[in-house]
Amino acid sequence: MTVSRKSFVGAIEGGGTKFVCAVGLDADEFLAHQTIPTSDPAGTGAKIQDFFDMYAAEFGPYDAMGIGTFGPVGIDPEDLSYGVIQKTPKPGWSNFSYPDLLARYDCPLAIKTDVDAAAVGEFAAQQNQGLAPLAYVTVGTGVGVGLANGSGPICGTSHYEIGHIRVPRDGADAQFRGRCPFHHDCLEGLVCGPAIQDRWGGRLDQLPADCGATEIVAGYLAHLAYTITLTHMPRQIVFGGGVAKAAGLISAIRPRLRDLLGDYLQANHLNGDLRNYIVGTQLGNHAGLQGARLLALQAIADR
């Protein structure tokens, strides 16, 4: 993808606790960024506009903006729901519209979920390793899955909701009802940060090693990785998000996935101990914002 270094783009990573906004003049570096706590849509939106207004006054009009946001959100540019937050447990945010918020900038918008944007960012960071497609899993306040290849995010009629699959319950965890407001004990309802707090009274990285939490969460996430493997056949699954940072979690997922796979699949990247298949993020907390910028640059190229 070739884009003029004079292209001026905006990027947004919208999350349940914070929005991160950034501007850049080329494909390599951000000129500036700002973190905005997520409050009500009106207050948050006004601060987002203040940020982008300030840099538009300095550098001129935006050529495109890329947005990676919490969802569910409309991702079909031909649909009236494009860029509109759908039914969400976040108070006040249902029906929030990014196109309405950003209309004043009169530029193309590339809108995907935060995990789709993160998948794009991680894929770009590892593109010389032939890892197409790549799956990105975030495990934090919620659970999301995005997939990407050299053309961008891989989606169906809407973005994937793999975080809400059902998984077999661990016998030592059978009494917990689950945290998801829609499905209770779906995967997200069992492994998200608030669900861990409910059961064990702290973050996974703060809990004593002998409490069994890491083993239980790793077992559930291994079933997620198993489902992703069988349904999408990625060359790598990258785990990010606050819960995934806990020491020993990713390494605990690998042998459990190994057992689930058995000897059924013979691809080279699925052999052995899976240390190159189940990995942590290279970009850390910046994957979503980097991906949003790449989405904006792709929008310019497509135009």
PDB file of C-alpha atoms in Angstrom:
ATOM      1  CA  MET A   1       0.000   0.000   0.000  1.00  0.00           C
ATOM      2  CA  THR A   2       1.523   3.344  -1.093  1.00  0.00           C
ATOM      3  CA  VAL A   3       0.293   6.509   0.615  1.00  0.00           C
ATOM      4  CA  SER A   4       1.708  10.013   0.326  1.00  0.00           C
ATOM      5  CA  ARG A   5       3.660  11.117   3.382  1.00  0.00           C
ATOM      6  CA  LYS A   6       1.539  14.268   3.272  1.00  0.00           C
ATOM      7  CA  SER A   7      -1.597  12.310   4.114  1.00  0.00           C
ATOM      8  CA  PHE A   8      -3.054  13.592   7.370  1.00  0.00           C
ATOM      9  CA  VAL A   9      -5.068  11.000   9.288  1.00  0.00           C
ATOM     10  CA  GLY A  10      -6.875  10.645  12.572  1.00  0.00           C
ATOM     11  CA  ALA A  11      -7.167   7.466  14.623  1.00  0.00           C
ATOM     12  CA  ILE A  12      -9.489   6.506  17.459  1.00  0.00           C
ATOM     13  CA  GLU A  13      -9.451   3.498  19.748  1.00  0.00           C
ATOM     14  CA  GLY A  14     -12.743   3.596  21.626  1.00  0.00           C
ATOM     15  CA  GLY A  15     -13.032   1.507  24.780  1.00  0.00           C
ATOM     16  CA  GLY A  16     -15.319   1.120  27.739  1.00  0.00           C
ATOM     17  CA  THR A  17     -12.935   2.890  30.115  1.00  0.00           C
ATOM     18  CA  LYS A  18     -11.032   5.229  27.780  1.00  0.00           C
ATOM     19  CA  PHE A  19     -10.806   6.616  24.273  1.00  0.00           C
ATOM     20  CA  VAL A  20      -7.364   7.163  22.739  1.00  0.00           C
ATOM     21  CA  CYS A  21      -7.217   9.672  19.880  1.00  0.00           C
ATOM     22  CA  ALA A  22      -4.199  10.329  17.661  1.00  0.00           C
ATOM     23  CA  VAL A  23      -3.160  12.181  14.520  1.00  0.00           C
ATOM     24  CA  GLY A  24      -0.389  11.432  12.062  1.00  0.00           C
ATOM     25  CA  LEU A  25       1.124  12.725   8.836  1.00  0.00           C
ATOM     26  CA  ASP A  26       2.555   9.463   7.547  1.00  0.00           C
ATOM     27  CA  ALA A  27       2.436   5.712   7.956  1.00  0.00           C
ATOM     28  CA  ASP A  28       5.140   5.451  10.613  1.00  0.00           C
ATOM     29  CA  GLU A  29       4.618   7.847  13.504  1.00  0.00           C
ATOM     30  CA  PHE A  30       1.882   9.661  15.384  1.00  0.00           C
ATOM     31  CA  LEU A  31       2.322  13.393  15.817  1.00  0.00           C
ATOM     32  CA  ALA A  32       0.179  13.532  18.940  1.00  0.00           C
ATOM     33  CA  HIS A  33      -2.249  11.475  20.965  1.00  0.00           C
ATOM     34  CA  GLN A  34      -4.569  11.964  23.910  1.00  0.00           C
ATOM     35  CA  THR A  35      -6.365   9.646  26.308  1.00  0.00           C
ATOM     36  CA  ILE A  36      -9.940  10.617  27.172  1.00  0.00           C
ATOM     37  CA  PRO A  37     -11.788   8.789  29.986  1.00  0.00           C
ATOM     38  CA  THR A  38     -15.032   7.239  28.779  1.00  0.00           C
ATOM     39  CA  SER A  39     -17.949   9.013  30.399  1.00  0.00           C
ATOM     40  CA  ASP A  40     -21.296   9.793  28.797  1.00  0.00           C
ATOM     41  CA  PRO A  41     -21.408  10.021  24.962  1.00  0.00           C
ATOM     42  CA  ALA A  42     -21.956  13.788  24.887  1.00  0.00           C
ATOM     43  CA  GLY A  43     -19.071  14.592  27.208  1.00  0.00           C
ATOM     44  CA  THR A  44     -16.692  12.090  25.666  1.00  0.00           C
ATOM     45  CA  GLY A  45     -17.646  13.115  22.138  1.00  0.00           C
ATOM     46  CA  ALA A  46     -17.034  16.810  22.847  1.00  0.00           C
ATOM     47  CA  LYS A  47     -13.500  16.074  24.060  1.00  0.00           C
ATOM     48  CA  ILE A  48     -12.822  13.928  20.970  1.00  0.00           C
ATOM     49  CA  GLN A  49     -13.921  16.800  18.736  1.00  0.00           C
ATOM     50  CA  ASP A  50     -11.788  19.273  20.710  1.00  0.00           C
ATOM     51  CA  PHE A  51      -8.720  17.091  20.082  1.00  0.00           C
ATOM     52  CA  PHE A  52      -9.260  16.708  16.357  1.00  0.00           C
ATOM     53  CA  ASP A  53     -10.306  20.345  15.932  1.00  0.00           C
ATOM     54  CA  MET A  54      -7.042  21.496  17.471  1.00  0.00           C
ATOM     55  CA  TYR A  55      -4.872  19.564  15.035  1.00  0.00           C
ATOM     56  CA  ALA A  56      -7.059  20.339  12.025  1.00  0.00           C
ATOM     57  CA  ALA A  57      -6.411  24.013  12.765  1.00  0.00           C
ATOM     58  CA  GLU A  58      -2.665  23.313  12.650  1.00  0.00           C
ATOM     59  CA  PHE A  59      -2.350  20.813   9.786  1.00  0.00           C
ATOM     60  CA  GLY A  60      -5.490  21.299   7.704  1.00  0.00           C
ATOM     61  CA  PRO A  61      -8.294  18.885   6.793  1.00  0.00           C
ATOM     62  CA  TYR A  62      -8.087  15.181   7.490  1.00  0.00           C
ATOM     63  CA  ASP A  63      -7.678  12.809   4.545  1.00  0.00           C
ATOM     64  CA  ALA A  64      -9.297   9.947   6.471  1.00  0.00           C
ATOM     65  CA  MET A  65      -9.997   8.660   9.960  1.00  0.00           C
ATOM     66  CA  GLY A  66      -9.748   5.111  11.259  1.00  0.00           C
ATOM     67  CA  ILE A  67     -11.805   3.958  14.230  1.00  0.00           C
ATOM     68  CA  GLY A  68     -11.537   0.796  16.277  1.00  0.00           C
ATOM     69  CA  THR A  69     -14.337   0.747  18.822  1.00  0.00           C
ATOM     70  CA  PHE A  70     -16.053  -1.375  21.405  1.00  0.00           C
ATOM     71  CA  GLY A  71     -19.206  -2.918  20.002  1.00  0.00           C
ATOM     72  CA  PRO A  72     -21.424  -4.255  18.830  1.00  0.00           C
ATOM     73  CA  VAL A  73     -21.108  -1.694  16.036  1.00  0.00           C
ATOM     74  CA  GLY A  74     -22.237  -1.536  12.423  1.00  0.00           C
ATOM     75  CA  ILE A  75     -19.312  -2.226  10.070  1.00  0.00           C
ATOM     76  CA  ASP A  76     -21.043  -2.294   6.663  1.00  0.00           C
ATOM     77  CA  PRO A  77     -20.456   1.071   4.922  1.00  0.00           C
ATOM     78  CA  GLU A  78     -23.554   0.457   2.775  1.00  0.00           C
ATOM     79  CA  ASP A  79     -25.842   0.067   5.786  1.00  0.00           C
ATOM     80  CA  LEU A  80     -27.540   2.847   7.740  1.00  0.00           C
ATOM     81  CA  SER A  81     -26.124   1.327  10.928  1.00  0.00           C
ATOM     82  CA  TYR A  82     -22.529   1.914   9.815  1.00  0.00           C
ATOM     83  CA  GLY A  83     -20.513   3.222  12.720  1.00  0.00           C
ATOM     84  CA  VAL A  84     -23.460   3.145  15.114  1.00  0.00           C
ATOM     85  CA  ILE A  85     -23.078   1.406  18.478  1.00  0.00           C
ATOM     86  CA  GLN A  86     -25.812  -1.191  18.816  1.00  0.00           C
ATOM     87  CA  LYS A  87     -27.251  -2.752  21.981  1.00  0.00           C
ATOM     88  CA  THR A  88     -24.542  -2.492  24.622  1.00  0.00           C
ATOM     89  CA  PRO A  89     -24.454  -2.812  28.417  1.00  0.00           C
ATOM     90  CA  LYS A  90     -22.515   0.479  28.574  1.00  0.00           C
ATOM     91  CA  PRO A  91     -25.131   2.981  29.862  1.00  0.00           C
ATOM     92  CA  GLY A  92     -26.097   5.627  27.327  1.00  0.00           C
ATOM     93  CA  TRP A  93     -23.947   4.372  24.469  1.00  0.00           C
ATOM     94  CA  SER A  94     -26.535   2.403  22.481  1.00  0.00           C
ATOM     95  CA  ASN A  95     -27.210   4.233  19.175  1.00  0.00           C
ATOM     96  CA  PHE A  96     -24.123   6.436  19.512  1.00  0.00           C
ATOM     97  CA  SER A  97     -22.990   7.356  15.974  1.00  0.00           C
ATOM     98  CA  TYR A  98     -19.366   7.886  14.950  1.00  0.00           C
ATOM     99  CA  PRO A  99     -20.400   9.293  11.525  1.00  0.00           C
ATOM    100  CA  ASP A 100     -22.492  11.925  13.292  1.00  0.00           C
ATOM    101  CA  LEU A 101     -19.689  12.756  15.727  1.00  0.00           C
ATOM    102  CA  LEU A 102     -17.062  13.092  12.976  1.00  0.00           C
ATOM    103  CA  ALA A 103     -19.204  14.582  10.185  1.00  0.00           C
ATOM    104  CA  ARG A 104     -17.576  18.004  10.619  1.00  0.00           C
ATOM    105  CA  TYR A 105     -14.277  16.631   9.244  1.00  0.00           C
ATOM    106  CA  ASP A 106     -15.833  15.592   5.908  1.00  0.00           C
ATOM    107  CA  CYS A 107     -13.444  12.727   5.237  1.00  0.00           C
ATOM    108  CA  PRO A 108     -13.678   8.949   4.691  1.00  0.00           C
ATOM    109  CA  LEU A 109     -14.199   6.912   7.861  1.00  0.00           C
ATOM    110  CA  ALA A 110     -12.964   3.339   8.263  1.00  0.00           C
ATOM    111  CA  ILE A 111     -14.840   1.854  11.225  1.00  0.00           C
ATOM    112  CA  LYS A 112     -14.197  -1.570  12.735  1.00  0.00           C
ATOM    113  CA  THR A 113     -14.276  -3.082  16.202  1.00  0.00           C
ATOM    114  CA  ASP A 114     -11.384  -2.517  18.560  1.00  0.00           C
ATOM    115  CA  VAL A 115     -10.294  -6.144  18.214  1.00  0.00           C
ATOM    116  CA  ASP A 116     -10.451  -5.982  14.412  1.00  0.00           C
ATOM    117  CA  ALA A 117      -8.250  -2.892  14.506  1.00  0.00           C
ATOM    118  CA  ALA A 118      -5.859  -4.606  16.921  1.00  0.00           C
ATOM    119  CA  ALA A 119      -5.695  -7.637  14.618  1.00  0.00           C
ATOM    120  CA  VAL A 120      -4.746  -5.336  11.735  1.00  0.00           C
ATOM    121  CA  GLY A 121      -2.061  -3.706  13.867  1.00  0.00           C
ATOM    122  CA  GLU A 122      -0.605  -7.010  15.064  1.00  0.00           C
ATOM    123  CA  PHE A 123      -0.662  -8.447  11.552  1.00  0.00           C
ATOM    124  CA  ALA A 124       1.262  -5.446  10.213  1.00  0.00           C
ATOM    125  CA  ALA A 125       3.811  -5.792  13.013  1.00  0.00           C
ATOM    126  CA  GLN A 126       4.409  -9.440  12.066  1.00  0.00           C
ATOM    127  CA  GLN A 127       3.755  -9.329   8.322  1.00  0.00           C
ATOM    128  CA  ASN A 128       7.225 -10.541   7.363  1.00  0.00           C
ATOM    129  CA  GLN A 129       6.606 -13.829   9.170  1.00  0.00           C
ATOM    130  CA  GLY A 130       3.913 -15.111   6.802  1.00  0.00           C
ATOM    131  CA  LEU A 131       1.278 -15.255   9.541  1.00  0.00           C
ATOM    132  CA  ALA A 132      -1.860 -14.936   7.401  1.00  0.00           C
ATOM    133  CA  PRO A 133      -4.475 -15.037   8.690  1.00  0.00           C
ATOM    134  CA  LEU A 134      -3.787 -13.898  12.227  1.00  0.00           C
ATOM    135  CA  ALA A 135      -6.316 -14.021  15.081  1.00  0.00           C
ATOM    136  CA  TYR A 136      -6.237 -11.466  17.884  1.00  0.00           C
ATOM    137  CA  VAL A 137      -8.015 -12.128  21.180  1.00  0.00           C
ATOM    138  CA  THR A 138      -8.510  -9.473  23.820  1.00  0.00           C
ATOM    139  CA  VAL A 139      -9.368 -10.604  27.348  1.00  0.00           C
ATOM    140  CA  GLY A 140     -10.169  -7.708  29.636  1.00  0.00           C
ATOM    141  CA  THR A 141     -13.420  -6.054  30.663  1.00  0.00           C
ATOM    142  CA  GLY A 142     -14.897  -8.144  27.837  1.00  0.00           C
ATOM    143  CA  VAL A 143     -13.667 -10.754  25.391  1.00  0.00           C
ATOM    144  CA  GLY A 144     -13.353 -10.090  21.673  1.00  0.00           C
ATOM    145  CA  VAL A 145     -11.801 -11.807  18.676  1.00  0.00           C
ATOM    146  CA  GLY A 146     -10.619 -10.241  15.431  1.00  0.00           C
ATOM    147  CA  LEU A 147      -8.944 -11.775  12.397  1.00  0.00           C
ATOM    148  CA  ALA A 148      -6.811 -10.072   9.767  1.00  0.00           C
ATOM    149  CA  ASN A 149      -4.753 -10.772   6.681  1.00  0.00           C
ATOM    150  CA  GLY A 150      -2.939  -8.556   4.185  1.00  0.00           C
ATOM    151  CA  SER A 151      -6.227  -7.077   2.971  1.00  0.00           C
ATOM    152  CA  GLY A 152      -7.410  -5.989   6.406  1.00  0.00           C
ATOM    153  CA  PRO A 153      -9.940  -7.387   8.886  1.00  0.00           C
ATOM    154  CA  ILE A 154     -11.792 -10.590   8.035  1.00  0.00           C
ATOM    155  CA  CYS A 155     -15.509 -10.232   8.757  1.00  0.00           C
ATOM    156  CA  GLY A 156     -18.832 -11.721   7.782  1.00  0.00           C
ATOM    157  CA  THR A 157     -22.160  -9.904   7.613  1.00  0.00           C
ATOM    158  CA  SER A 158     -21.020  -8.284  10.854  1.00  0.00           C
ATOM    159  CA  HIS A 159     -18.011  -8.535  13.128  1.00  0.00           C
ATOM    160  CA  TYR A 160     -17.419 -11.799  14.949  1.00  0.00           C
ATOM    161  CA  GLU A 161     -18.837 -12.377  18.433  1.00  0.00           C
ATOM    162  CA  ILE A 162     -16.676 -15.373  19.284  1.00  0.00           C
ATOM    163  CA  GLY A 163     -16.234 -14.108  22.835  1.00  0.00           C
ATOM    164  CA  HIS A 164     -19.786 -15.256  23.565  1.00  0.00           C
ATOM    165  CA  ILE A 165     -19.374 -18.934  22.665  1.00  0.00           C
ATOM    166  CA  ARG A 166     -20.391 -21.575  25.211  1.00  0.00           C
ATOM    167  CA  VAL A 167     -17.571 -23.595  26.771  1.00  0.00           C
ATOM    168  CA  PRO A 168     -17.657 -26.697  29.011  1.00  0.00           C
ATOM    169  CA  ARG A 169     -17.734 -25.660  32.661  1.00  0.00           C
ATOM    170  CA  ASP A 170     -14.822 -26.584  34.893  1.00  0.00           C
ATOM    171  CA  GLY A 171     -16.061 -28.768  37.768  1.00  0.00           C
ATOM    172  CA  ALA A 172     -14.268 -26.545  40.289  1.00  0.00           C
ATOM    173  CA  ASP A 173     -16.122 -23.524  38.912  1.00  0.00           C
ATOM    174  CA  ALA A 174     -19.587 -24.960  38.459  1.00  0.00           C
ATOM    175  CA  GLN A 175     -21.376 -22.729  40.969  1.00  0.00           C
ATOM    176  CA  PHE A 176     -20.499 -19.396  39.370  1.00  0.00           C
ATOM    177  CA  ARG A 177     -23.483 -18.038  37.419  1.00  0.00           C
ATOM    178  CA  GLY A 178     -21.422 -15.932  35.035  1.00  0.00           C
ATOM    179  CA  ARG A 179     -21.045 -12.217  34.465  1.00  0.00           C
ATOM    180  CA  CYS A 180     -22.435 -11.693  30.938  1.00  0.00           C
ATOM    181  CA  PRO A 181     -25.713  -9.706  31.139  1.00  0.00           C
ATOM    182  CA  PHE A 182     -27.018 -11.501  28.057  1.00  0.00           C
ATOM    183  CA  HIS A 183     -25.746 -15.100  28.371  1.00  0.00           C
ATOM    184  CA  HIS A 184     -24.467 -15.348  31.966  1.00  0.00           C
ATOM    185  CA  ASP A 185     -21.859 -18.135  31.647  1.00  0.00           C
ATOM    186  CA  CYS A 186     -20.698 -17.740  28.064  1.00  0.00           C
ATOM    187  CA  LEU A 187     -16.922 -17.479  27.660  1.00  0.00           C
ATOM    188  CA  GLU A 188     -16.893 -13.722  28.293  1.00  0.00           C
ATOM    189  CA  GLY A 189     -19.076 -14.198  31.346  1.00  0.00           C
ATOM    190  CA  LEU A 190     -16.500 -16.609  32.788  1.00  0.00           C
ATOM    191  CA  VAL A 191     -13.088 -15.092  31.975  1.00  0.00           C
ATOM    192  CA  CYS A 192     -13.542 -11.315  31.758  1.00  0.00           C
ATOM    193  CA  GLY A 193     -11.882  -9.195  34.422  1.00  0.00           C
ATOM    194  CA  PRO A 194     -15.083  -8.496  36.392  1.00  0.00           C
ATOM    195  CA  ALA A 195     -15.942 -12.231  36.425  1.00  0.00           C
ATOM    196  CA  ILE A 196     -12.518 -13.020  37.888  1.00  0.00           C
ATOM    197  CA  GLN A 197     -13.011 -10.297  40.473  1.00  0.00           C
ATOM    198  CA  ASP A 198     -16.408 -11.746  41.403  1.00  0.00           C
ATOM    199  CA  ARG A 199     -14.992 -15.212  42.114  1.00  0.00           C
ATOM    200  CA  TRP A 200     -11.573 -14.589  43.518  1.00  0.00           C
ATOM    201  CA  GLY A 201     -11.665 -11.004  44.778  1.00  0.00           C
ATOM    202  CA  GLY A 202      -8.899  -9.512  42.662  1.00  0.00           C
ATOM    203  CA  ARG A 203      -7.229  -9.258  39.261  1.00  0.00           C
ATOM    204  CA  LEU A 204      -5.754 -12.455  37.877  1.00  0.00           C
ATOM    205  CA  ASP A 205      -2.219 -11.049  38.112  1.00  0.00           C
ATOM    206  CA  GLN A 206      -2.771 -10.275  41.820  1.00  0.00           C
ATOM    207  CA  LEU A 207      -4.085 -13.669  42.929  1.00  0.00           C
ATOM    208  CA  PRO A 208      -1.988 -16.315  44.719  1.00  0.00           C
ATOM    209  CA  ALA A 209      -0.678 -19.030  42.409  1.00  0.00           C
ATOM    210  CA  ASP A 210      -2.367 -21.815  44.398  1.00  0.00           C
ATOM    211  CA  CYS A 211      -5.930 -20.457  44.167  1.00  0.00           C
ATOM    212  CA  GLY A 212      -6.595 -22.318  40.899  1.00  0.00           C
ATOM    213  CA  ALA A 213      -7.821 -19.253  38.993  1.00  0.00           C
ATOM    214  CA  THR A 214      -5.142 -19.334  36.282  1.00  0.00           C
ATOM    215  CA  GLU A 215      -5.805 -23.006  35.538  1.00  0.00           C
ATOM    216  CA  ILE A 216      -9.568 -22.490  35.281  1.00  0.00           C
ATOM    217  CA  VAL A 217      -9.289 -19.386  33.067  1.00  0.00           C
ATOM    218  CA  ALA A 218      -6.642 -21.070  30.887  1.00  0.00           C
ATOM    219  CA  GLY A 219      -8.943 -24.030  30.368  1.00  0.00           C
ATOM    220  CA  TYR A 220     -11.773 -21.818  29.158  1.00  0.00           C
ATOM    221  CA  LEU A 221      -9.462 -19.850  26.874  1.00  0.00           C
ATOM    222  CA  ALA A 222      -8.042 -23.067  25.434  1.00  0.00           C
ATOM    223  CA  HIS A 223     -11.576 -23.945  24.313  1.00  0.00           C
ATOM    224  CA  LEU A 224     -11.773 -20.515  22.680  1.00  0.00           C
ATOM    225  CA  ALA A 225      -8.478 -21.120  20.890  1.00  0.00           C
ATOM    226  CA  TYR A 226      -9.722 -24.558  19.832  1.00  0.00           C
ATOM    227  CA  THR A 227     -12.879 -23.038  18.336  1.00  0.00           C
ATOM    228  CA  ILE A 228     -10.882 -20.342  16.507  1.00  0.00           C
ATOM    229  CA  THR A 229      -8.476 -22.959  15.185  1.00  0.00           C
ATOM    230  CA  LEU A 230     -11.172 -25.240  13.806  1.00  0.00           C
ATOM    231  CA  THR A 231     -13.352 -22.497  12.339  1.00  0.00           C
ATOM    232  CA  HIS A 232     -10.747 -20.049  10.950  1.00  0.00           C
ATOM    233  CA  MET A 233      -7.418 -21.932  10.738  1.00  0.00           C
ATOM    234  CA  PRO A 234      -5.169 -18.947  11.558  1.00  0.00           C
ATOM    235  CA  ARG A 235      -1.408 -19.279  11.534  1.00  0.00           C
ATOM    236  CA  GLN A 236      -1.177 -17.600  14.925  1.00  0.00           C
ATOM    237  CA  ILE A 237      -3.447 -16.571  17.810  1.00  0.00           C
ATOM    238  CA  VAL A 238      -2.323 -13.468  19.692  1.00  0.00           C
ATOM    239  CA  PHE A 239      -3.676 -12.820  23.196  1.00  0.00           C
ATOM    240  CA  GLY A 240      -3.887  -9.259  24.530  1.00  0.00           C
ATOM    241  CA  GLY A 241      -5.866  -7.295  27.102  1.00  0.00           C
ATOM    242  CA  GLY A 242      -5.467  -6.821  30.822  1.00  0.00           C
ATOM    243  CA  VAL A 243      -6.328 -10.382  31.876  1.00  0.00           C
ATOM    244  CA  ALA A 244      -3.960 -11.894  29.296  1.00  0.00           C
ATOM    245  CA  LYS A 245      -1.027 -10.064  30.905  1.00  0.00           C
ATOM    246  CA  ALA A 246      -1.199 -12.283  33.993  1.00  0.00           C
ATOM    247  CA  ALA A 247       1.995 -14.275  34.427  1.00  0.00           C
ATOM    248  CA  GLY A 248       1.690 -17.877  33.323  1.00  0.00           C
ATOM    249  CA  LEU A 249      -1.716 -17.609  31.646  1.00  0.00           C
ATOM    250  CA  ILE A 250      -0.636 -17.860  28.009  1.00  0.00           C
ATOM    251  CA  SER A 251       1.800 -20.674  28.749  1.00  0.00           C
ATOM    252  CA  ALA A 252      -1.018 -22.506  30.600  1.00  0.00           C
ATOM    253  CA  ILE A 253      -3.315 -22.256  27.552  1.00  0.00           C
ATOM    254  CA  ARG A 254      -0.892 -24.093  25.234  1.00  0.00           C
ATOM    255  CA  PRO A 255      -0.903 -27.607  26.771  1.00  0.00           C
ATOM    256  CA  ARG A 256      -4.658 -27.492  27.235  1.00  0.00           C
ATOM    257  CA  LEU A 257      -5.116 -26.601  23.571  1.00  0.00           C
ATOM    258  CA  ARG A 258      -2.631 -29.319  22.676  1.00  0.00           C
ATOM    259  CA  ASP A 259      -4.841 -31.861  24.452  1.00  0.00           C
ATOM    260  CA  LEU A 260      -7.990 -30.567  22.732  1.00  0.00           C
ATOM    261  CA  LEU A 261      -6.405 -30.755  19.291  1.00  0.00           C
ATOM    262  CA  GLY A 262      -5.127 -34.272  19.820  1.00  0.00           C
ATOM    263  CA  ASP A 263      -3.527 -35.607  16.648  1.00  0.00           C
ATOM    264  CA  TYR A 264      -6.296 -34.467  14.329  1.00  0.00           C
ATOM    265  CA  LEU A 265      -4.589 -31.524  12.608  1.00  0.00           C
ATOM    266  CA  GLN A 266      -1.155 -32.002  11.063  1.00  0.00           C
ATOM    267  CA  ALA A 267      -0.160 -28.451  10.048  1.00  0.00           C
ATOM    268  CA  ASN A 268       3.413 -27.566  11.059  1.00  0.00           C
ATOM    269  CA  HIS A 269       2.385 -24.571  13.156  1.00  0.00           C
ATOM    270  CA  LEU A 270       0.020 -26.795  15.174  1.00  0.00           C
ATOM    271  CA  ASN A 271       2.664 -29.343  16.093  1.00  0.00           C
ATOM    272  CA  GLY A 272       4.861 -29.371  19.168  1.00  0.00           C
ATOM    273  CA  ASP A 273       4.330 -27.176  22.215  1.00  0.00           C
ATOM    274  CA  LEU A 274       2.464 -24.377  20.369  1.00  0.00           C
ATOM    275  CA  ARG A 275       4.761 -21.677  21.726  1.00  0.00           C
ATOM    276  CA  ASN A 276       4.807 -20.006  18.298  1.00  0.00           C
ATOM    277  CA  TYR A 277       1.060 -20.421  17.797  1.00  0.00           C
ATOM    278  CA  ILE A 278      -0.381 -19.114  21.090  1.00  0.00           C
ATOM    279  CA  VAL A 279       1.518 -15.896  21.816  1.00  0.00           C
ATOM    280  CA  GLY A 280       1.282 -12.556  23.552  1.00  0.00           C
ATOM    281  CA  THR A 281       0.878  -9.233  21.789  1.00  0.00           C
ATOM    282  CA  GLN A 282       3.870  -7.488  20.190  1.00  0.00           C
ATOM    283  CA  LEU A 283       2.253  -4.042  20.261  1.00  0.00           C
ATOM    284  CA  GLY A 284       0.784  -4.243  23.758  1.00  0.00           C
ATOM    285  CA  ASN A 285      -1.742  -1.517  24.495  1.00  0.00           C
ATOM    286  CA  HIS A 286      -1.004   0.203  21.173  1.00  0.00           C
ATOM    287  CA  ALA A 287      -2.290  -2.506  18.825  1.00  0.00           C
ATOM    288  CA  GLY A 288      -5.764  -1.028  18.419  1.00  0.00           C
ATOM    289  CA  LEU A 289      -4.567   2.514  17.775  1.00  0.00           C
ATOM    290  CA  GLN A 290      -1.930   1.366  15.296  1.00  0.00           C
ATOM    291  CA  GLY A 291      -4.568  -0.681  13.523  1.00  0.00           C
ATOM    292  CA  ALA A 292      -6.955   2.283  13.395  1.00  0.00           C
ATOM    293  CA  ARG A 293      -4.271   4.344  11.674  1.00  0.00           C
ATOM    294  CA  LEU A 294      -3.682   1.603   9.123  1.00  0.00           C
ATOM    295  CA  LEU A 295      -7.426   1.456   8.458  1.00  0.00           C
ATOM    296  CA  ALA A 296      -7.391   5.201   7.749  1.00  0.00           C
ATOM    297  CA  LEU A 297      -4.449   4.840   5.373  1.00  0.00           C
ATOM    298  CA  GLN A 298      -6.199   1.989   3.583  1.00  0.00           C
ATOM    299  CA  ALA A 299      -9.275   4.193   3.194  1.00  0.00           C
ATOM    300  CA  ILE A 300      -7.111   6.766   1.414  1.00  0.00           C
ATOM    301  CA  ALA A 301      -5.628   4.105  -0.853  1.00  0.00           C
ATOM    302  CA  ASP A 302      -9.073   2.724  -1.659  1.00  0.00           C
ATOM    303  CA  ARG A 303     -10.368   6.177  -2.517  1.00  0.00           C
TER     304      ARG A 303
END
